[in-house]
Amino acid sequence: MPSHRRRFLAVPVAALTALAVAQAVTPAPAAATAATDVSTTLAARTTSAPAAADVSGSGQAVVWRQTTGADTAAHGWLAVAGGTPQDLGRLADTDETVTVHAVSVQDGVVAVATSTNPNGALADHVTLRHLGSGDEEVLPVAYDGSGAAGDERYRGQAGDGILVQQSYQDDTSAYRVRLVLRTPGGTDRTLLSDDEQYEVLASDADGALVLRRTAPGWGHEIVYVGFATGATVAVAEPATDELPQGLEFTPGRVGVVDGSTLTEWQRSAPGDGPATVTLPVSGARWISDDTLAWYERNASDGSNELFAAARDGSTAAQDLGGTFTDLSVGDDGRMRTTLYRPDVDAAIQTLADGRVSATAGDATTIPAGPARLDALALSGGTLYTADDSSRRQGVLLRSDLAVGASGASASTPSRVLAYTGGLVHQTLAAAGDRVLVQQGTASEDGPLQVYEDGKPVGTPLDQDNGSTVTVADFDGAHALVSDRTTTSDGTLLLHTFADGHHERVPAGSALYGGAVYSSVRNGTTSTWAIRRTDLTTGTATTVATVDCLPGTLQARGSWILLTTCGATATTGLLLKAGSSAGTTVDASVRTPILGADVLYTFTKSSGSAAVTLNAQPLGGTSATAQPLFTLPVRADSAAAERWAVDRDAPWAAWLDDAGVTHVTWAGVPTAASATAPAGFSPNGDASADTWTPSWTYDRPVSWTLTLKSGTTQVRSLTGTAADGRVAPVWNGRTETGGTAAEGAYTWTLTVRDTVTGRAAADVTGKVTLRRTAPAAAVTAPAVASSAATTASVPVTWSAKTAGVKAYDIGWRVATRDGSGAWKLGPLHTWRTGTTATSAVFGKAGSPVRPGAGLTYRFYVRAHDDAGQTGAWSTAATTGIPLDDRATALHYTGAWKSVSASGAWSGTERTSTAKGAYVSFSADGTRLRIVATRKSDGGRFAVVVDGRTVGTVNTYAARTAYRQVVFTRTLGTTITTHKVQLRILSGSTSARSTVALDAVMVTR
């Protein structure tokens, strides 16, 4: 058949090492983003190595085909002697919609087999590119898919020619095929014929190993055919089309391996018969001039590991490490394999003597290009990307997102897990630290499995009917799944991963907070109840009632979204749990999405097919939805959407045509810290003279602080904070500079992001202005016995100024030091910030048990509603008297101890004997005598330091216990005095009893 000759840019082999890497595809313009956004990007995911069938080596030249993006045509790449790879460009005719089937290189000629059929039919022409001269030849292949006579199929390269399977009918009209060698400008030459089908296992410019299905009966035979003479030799006769354990195809030999036995023929004289060679290892699958290679299964993880050894046994078998794909042997007799470098790049390695060659030029790094990111998922500020490119296993990657005053940021993607080769875009979902993927293959659906930290969690959901499933909702512990049954009975499958339990729930249900939300019609009425059913307890409650037919439900926080409200409605309804009043949401372009703090909606300009994603913050004060980005167009209806939103944090992400992932923050500023003093006192005392609240936001903001007295605005303060730190100062002046009155003011802080213009939620509160420091007074009995019979002191306190809201109560006590001197101790706190106005010192909660003979001083200070703390008050002093039984009291004469419930400590000491006395030392500043007054009360004299200073008559018509019957100031300093209480004769015989209760010396 005729060929077509063209010219292309000649690339001399010797000059290839100096070539720079060219871009495979000029990226399409990125989808437009809003001018006022907070975004970051993640670099395009690098591709993995091409499959072994797409790699070909010839001498020092290695070529491969590589699809650089999900929606781009395949390019060819060429490297010589490990030099910088050269992009050969699109492997097809210019301006043609093509499918690339194979690329190979032999003797400096690159062959690219392509098809103009967009459905991926077999090649209908092959382009031969001569690397040295720059010549290009196009050889047509008459493929029409009919299988009728004349139908052709490309089978492989043969140097500067191609091998084509051609169908025909023999003399009996039976279907037959032949293998022909087609060269530019030449006549087709038949190599094999009268068979059913051919598969070229290996070829070069001199010959090919061919698996033929012989006719009649579809027998199988592997033959070597030399192109020069057309002579063939059978090297194997497998029972089926399964290949032998190993095949050898090197520049000098062909052969097959069985166990450790290699049967081989010399290619220069195949008719001379084979030779048998015993290999140093058993099970080799690939044989080059110097290397044997094979896979061994690793029982610990189920993986296949690549082993290699020298063909002559000079190097022992060894695991090569790394992740390799299948190997190929080039027409130079050297073995090559593609080696993965996880998550970064890949290389084509040359093996020599059973090892990865370390010789310069024997490794060719495959240039990184965008991988096919199969799906995006966001949850809680974490971005998951599923890379389902040409790796044997897909890779799930994780990036943590953050937003701050300097903008948005994303951590370097890290691998979460590897999954099998099936697409995950219909099932990839994330909730918190858990992700959901379908573990299948490219041709077979697998179970839905939850992973946490790369490890499977719970019982997977295995769809035994094999139908494709779509995840409707996922909360980390449960999944709502749409499957084949969904369309027939209007339900969703609810699966619990913890125990594998599943049940049917109404279509349109949603998951949130450990519960499932569903809509139920209220009897025969026109209203519907939104029910929340706790998935642990089974308790169902009605959280809202609506008067329209709800569409699919969504729930986040206290918000509930009906994606539509009415059977034919194009609007949804947003409402809060517990309320039936909602806000209409446009659903005419796409279904809105409810996030925890954001409502995502979609708009489309008139006359445009572009759809814009908008974000309306639900936690801010502005109800305006703002555009985030234009949705990127996906490759086809079956491909994954190249965008996602976060339903648990305000983030959205999209992927451009160059493979770059863009992440956009959709939230409002949030205060990480806040301090707002309750009040201040602009009185010029250098303490709290201004009110200085502060808020630290995670974004640069502009702010306004408004202060009002009732409904009247008193002052407004404004500013901007590039670092998010809002720090207004109010000096107590009005807007006109006047003095603001004392009292409470209401303040409101309004904050708006300076980049996005989105408003945060208003913050409100109260501040009190006081110019007078708060003051309080404290009272207590001078002698504890005046209030009780035991050592407990009732203490009361009260405010002396306006605005007092709390008190601190303190106390001090005088005690003897080591030298015997009386010293007043430090101030101790008894009550702090109390709102009470009384307490009993010595009862429950008292810091100490009051000691007899000691003097306690009580103090109070006030806190007001302006946040001020006043000074400590003057002291209220209380003495704890010595009981009549105290050892410090010495009795002389006739005295008698008497029990009396109304007396101090329940006893008193009585005497009627004239001249009887009690003596004691008084170390203090004031003396008090406590006695009982009654109808038979007698008299006693008080003698201090030998001098009578007073006479006391204890007569009273009615009995009165614990009476301070005598008080005397002893001095201004603590000095020791000798005191006697001496019984005098009664005023009458019936009034001669003295009942001594206690004595008190104040210190």
JSON list of C-alpha atoms in Angstrom, two decimals, residues 898-967:
[
{"chain": "A", "resi": 898, "resn": "VAL", "atom": "CA", "xyz": [-21.43, 27.75, 137.70]},
{"chain": "A", "resi": 899, "resn": "SER", "atom": "CA", "xyz": [-22.90, 26.41, 134.42]},
{"chain": "A", "resi": 900, "resn": "ALA", "atom": "CA", "xyz": [-25.05, 28.89, 132.56]},
{"chain": "A", "resi": 901, "resn": "SER", "atom": "CA", "xyz": [-26.20, 28.25, 129.00]},
{"chain": "A", "resi": 902, "resn": "GLY", "atom": "CA", "xyz": [-26.48, 31.95, 128.30]},
{"chain": "A", "resi": 903, "resn": "ALA", "atom": "CA", "xyz": [-22.95, 32.69, 129.49]},
{"chain": "A", "resi": 904, "resn": "TRP", "atom": "CA", "xyz": [-19.81, 32.88, 127.34]},
{"chain": "A", "resi": 905, "resn": "SER", "atom": "CA", "xyz": [-18.66, 29.34, 126.73]},
{"chain": "A", "resi": 906, "resn": "GLY", "atom": "CA", "xyz": [-21.54, 28.13, 129.01]},
{"chain": "A", "resi": 907, "resn": "THR", "atom": "CA", "xyz": [-20.01, 28.90, 132.42]},
{"chain": "A", "resi": 908, "resn": "GLU", "atom": "CA", "xyz": [-19.39, 31.76, 134.85]},
{"chain": "A", "resi": 909, "resn": "ARG", "atom": "CA", "xyz": [-17.42, 32.20, 138.10]},
{"chain": "A", "resi": 910, "resn": "THR", "atom": "CA", "xyz": [-19.38, 33.57, 141.11]},
{"chain": "A", "resi": 911, "resn": "SER", "atom": "CA", "xyz": [-18.47, 34.91, 144.55]},
{"chain": "A", "resi": 912, "resn": "THR", "atom": "CA", "xyz": [-20.26, 36.64, 147.46]},
{"chain": "A", "resi": 913, "resn": "ALA", "atom": "CA", "xyz": [-17.19, 36.88, 149.70]},
{"chain": "A", "resi": 914, "resn": "LYS", "atom": "CA", "xyz": [-16.01, 40.40, 150.37]},
{"chain": "A", "resi": 915, "resn": "GLY", "atom": "CA", "xyz": [-12.29, 40.65, 149.62]},
{"chain": "A", "resi": 916, "resn": "ALA", "atom": "CA", "xyz": [-12.20, 37.70, 147.24]},
{"chain": "A", "resi": 917, "resn": "TYR", "atom": "CA", "xyz": [-10.52, 38.64, 144.00]},
{"chain": "A", "resi": 918, "resn": "VAL", "atom": "CA", "xyz": [-9.28, 37.46, 140.60]},
{"chain": "A", "resi": 919, "resn": "SER", "atom": "CA", "xyz": [-5.96, 38.70, 139.21]},
{"chain": "A", "resi": 920, "resn": "PHE", "atom": "CA", "xyz": [-4.45, 38.59, 135.70]},
{"chain": "A", "resi": 921, "resn": "SER", "atom": "CA", "xyz": [-1.98, 40.40, 133.43]},
{"chain": "A", "resi": 922, "resn": "ALA", "atom": "CA", "xyz": [-3.43, 42.74, 130.81]},
{"chain": "A", "resi": 923, "resn": "ASP", "atom": "CA", "xyz": [-1.09, 43.20, 127.82]},
{"chain": "A", "resi": 924, "resn": "GLY", "atom": "CA", "xyz": [-3.03, 45.56, 125.56]},
{"chain": "A", "resi": 925, "resn": "THR", "atom": "CA", "xyz": [-4.59, 48.94, 124.97]},
{"chain": "A", "resi": 926, "resn": "ARG", "atom": "CA", "xyz": [-8.12, 48.41, 126.25]},
{"chain": "A", "resi": 927, "resn": "LEU", "atom": "CA", "xyz": [-9.66, 46.32, 129.01]},
{"chain": "A", "resi": 928, "resn": "ARG", "atom": "CA", "xyz": [-13.22, 44.96, 128.95]},
{"chain": "A", "resi": 929, "resn": "ILE", "atom": "CA", "xyz": [-14.92, 42.97, 131.75]},
{"chain": "A", "resi": 930, "resn": "VAL", "atom": "CA", "xyz": [-17.80, 40.65, 130.77]},
{"chain": "A", "resi": 931, "resn": "ALA", "atom": "CA", "xyz": [-20.21, 39.67, 133.57]},
{"chain": "A", "resi": 932, "resn": "THR", "atom": "CA", "xyz": [-23.79, 38.70, 134.20]},
{"chain": "A", "resi": 933, "resn": "ARG", "atom": "CA", "xyz": [-26.25, 41.30, 135.45]},
{"chain": "A", "resi": 934, "resn": "LYS", "atom": "CA", "xyz": [-29.09, 39.99, 137.61]},
{"chain": "A", "resi": 935, "resn": "SER", "atom": "CA", "xyz": [-31.32, 40.79, 140.56]},
{"chain": "A", "resi": 936, "resn": "ASP", "atom": "CA", "xyz": [-28.83, 39.55, 143.20]},
{"chain": "A", "resi": 937, "resn": "GLY", "atom": "CA", "xyz": [-25.87, 41.17, 141.50]},
{"chain": "A", "resi": 938, "resn": "GLY", "atom": "CA", "xyz": [-23.16, 42.52, 143.76]},
{"chain": "A", "resi": 939, "resn": "ARG", "atom": "CA", "xyz": [-20.28, 44.91, 143.37]},
{"chain": "A", "resi": 940, "resn": "PHE", "atom": "CA", "xyz": [-16.57, 44.61, 142.52]},
{"chain": "A", "resi": 941, "resn": "ALA", "atom": "CA", "xyz": [-13.67, 47.03, 142.22]},
{"chain": "A", "resi": 942, "resn": "VAL", "atom": "CA", "xyz": [-11.29, 47.17, 139.28]},
{"chain": "A", "resi": 943, "resn": "VAL", "atom": "CA", "xyz": [-7.67, 47.67, 140.39]},
{"chain": "A", "resi": 944, "resn": "VAL", "atom": "CA", "xyz": [-5.06, 48.40, 137.70]},
{"chain": "A", "resi": 945, "resn": "ASP", "atom": "CA", "xyz": [-1.42, 48.48, 138.66]},
{"chain": "A", "resi": 946, "resn": "GLY", "atom": "CA", "xyz": [-2.45, 48.81, 142.37]},
{"chain": "A", "resi": 947, "resn": "ARG", "atom": "CA", "xyz": [-4.86, 51.67, 141.83]},
{"chain": "A", "resi": 948, "resn": "THR", "atom": "CA", "xyz": [-8.63, 51.36, 141.90]},
{"chain": "A", "resi": 949, "resn": "VAL", "atom": "CA", "xyz": [-9.87, 52.70, 138.60]},
{"chain": "A", "resi": 950, "resn": "GLY", "atom": "CA", "xyz": [-13.55, 51.85, 138.91]},
{"chain": "A", "resi": 951, "resn": "THR", "atom": "CA", "xyz": [-16.36, 50.17, 140.78]},
{"chain": "A", "resi": 952, "resn": "VAL", "atom": "CA", "xyz": [-18.94, 48.00, 139.01]},
{"chain": "A", "resi": 953, "resn": "ASN", "atom": "CA", "xyz": [-22.44, 47.21, 140.28]},
{"chain": "A", "resi": 954, "resn": "THR", "atom": "CA", "xyz": [-23.86, 44.10, 138.55]},
{"chain": "A", "resi": 955, "resn": "TYR", "atom": "CA", "xyz": [-27.42, 44.52, 139.82]},
{"chain": "A", "resi": 956, "resn": "ALA", "atom": "CA", "xyz": [-30.25, 44.41, 137.25]},
{"chain": "A", "resi": 957, "resn": "ALA", "atom": "CA", "xyz": [-33.93, 43.78, 137.67]},
{"chain": "A", "resi": 958, "resn": "ARG", "atom": "CA", "xyz": [-33.80, 41.17, 134.90]},
{"chain": "A", "resi": 959, "resn": "THR", "atom": "CA", "xyz": [-30.93, 38.75, 134.20]},
{"chain": "A", "resi": 960, "resn": "ALA", "atom": "CA", "xyz": [-28.70, 39.68, 131.26]},
{"chain": "A", "resi": 961, "resn": "TYR", "atom": "CA", "xyz": [-25.79, 37.45, 130.27]},
{"chain": "A", "resi": 962, "resn": "ARG", "atom": "CA", "xyz": [-22.51, 38.42, 128.54]},
{"chain": "A", "resi": 963, "resn": "GLN", "atom": "CA", "xyz": [-22.68, 42.08, 129.44]},
{"chain": "A", "resi": 964, "resn": "VAL", "atom": "CA", "xyz": [-19.65, 44.33, 129.01]},
{"chain": "A", "resi": 965, "resn": "VAL", "atom": "CA", "xyz": [-19.88, 45.88, 132.47]},
{"chain": "A", "resi": 966, "resn": "PHE", "atom": "CA", "xyz": [-16.58, 47.75, 132.45]},
{"chain": "A", "resi": 967, "resn": "THR", "atom": "CA", "xyz": [-14.34, 49.27, 129.78]}
]
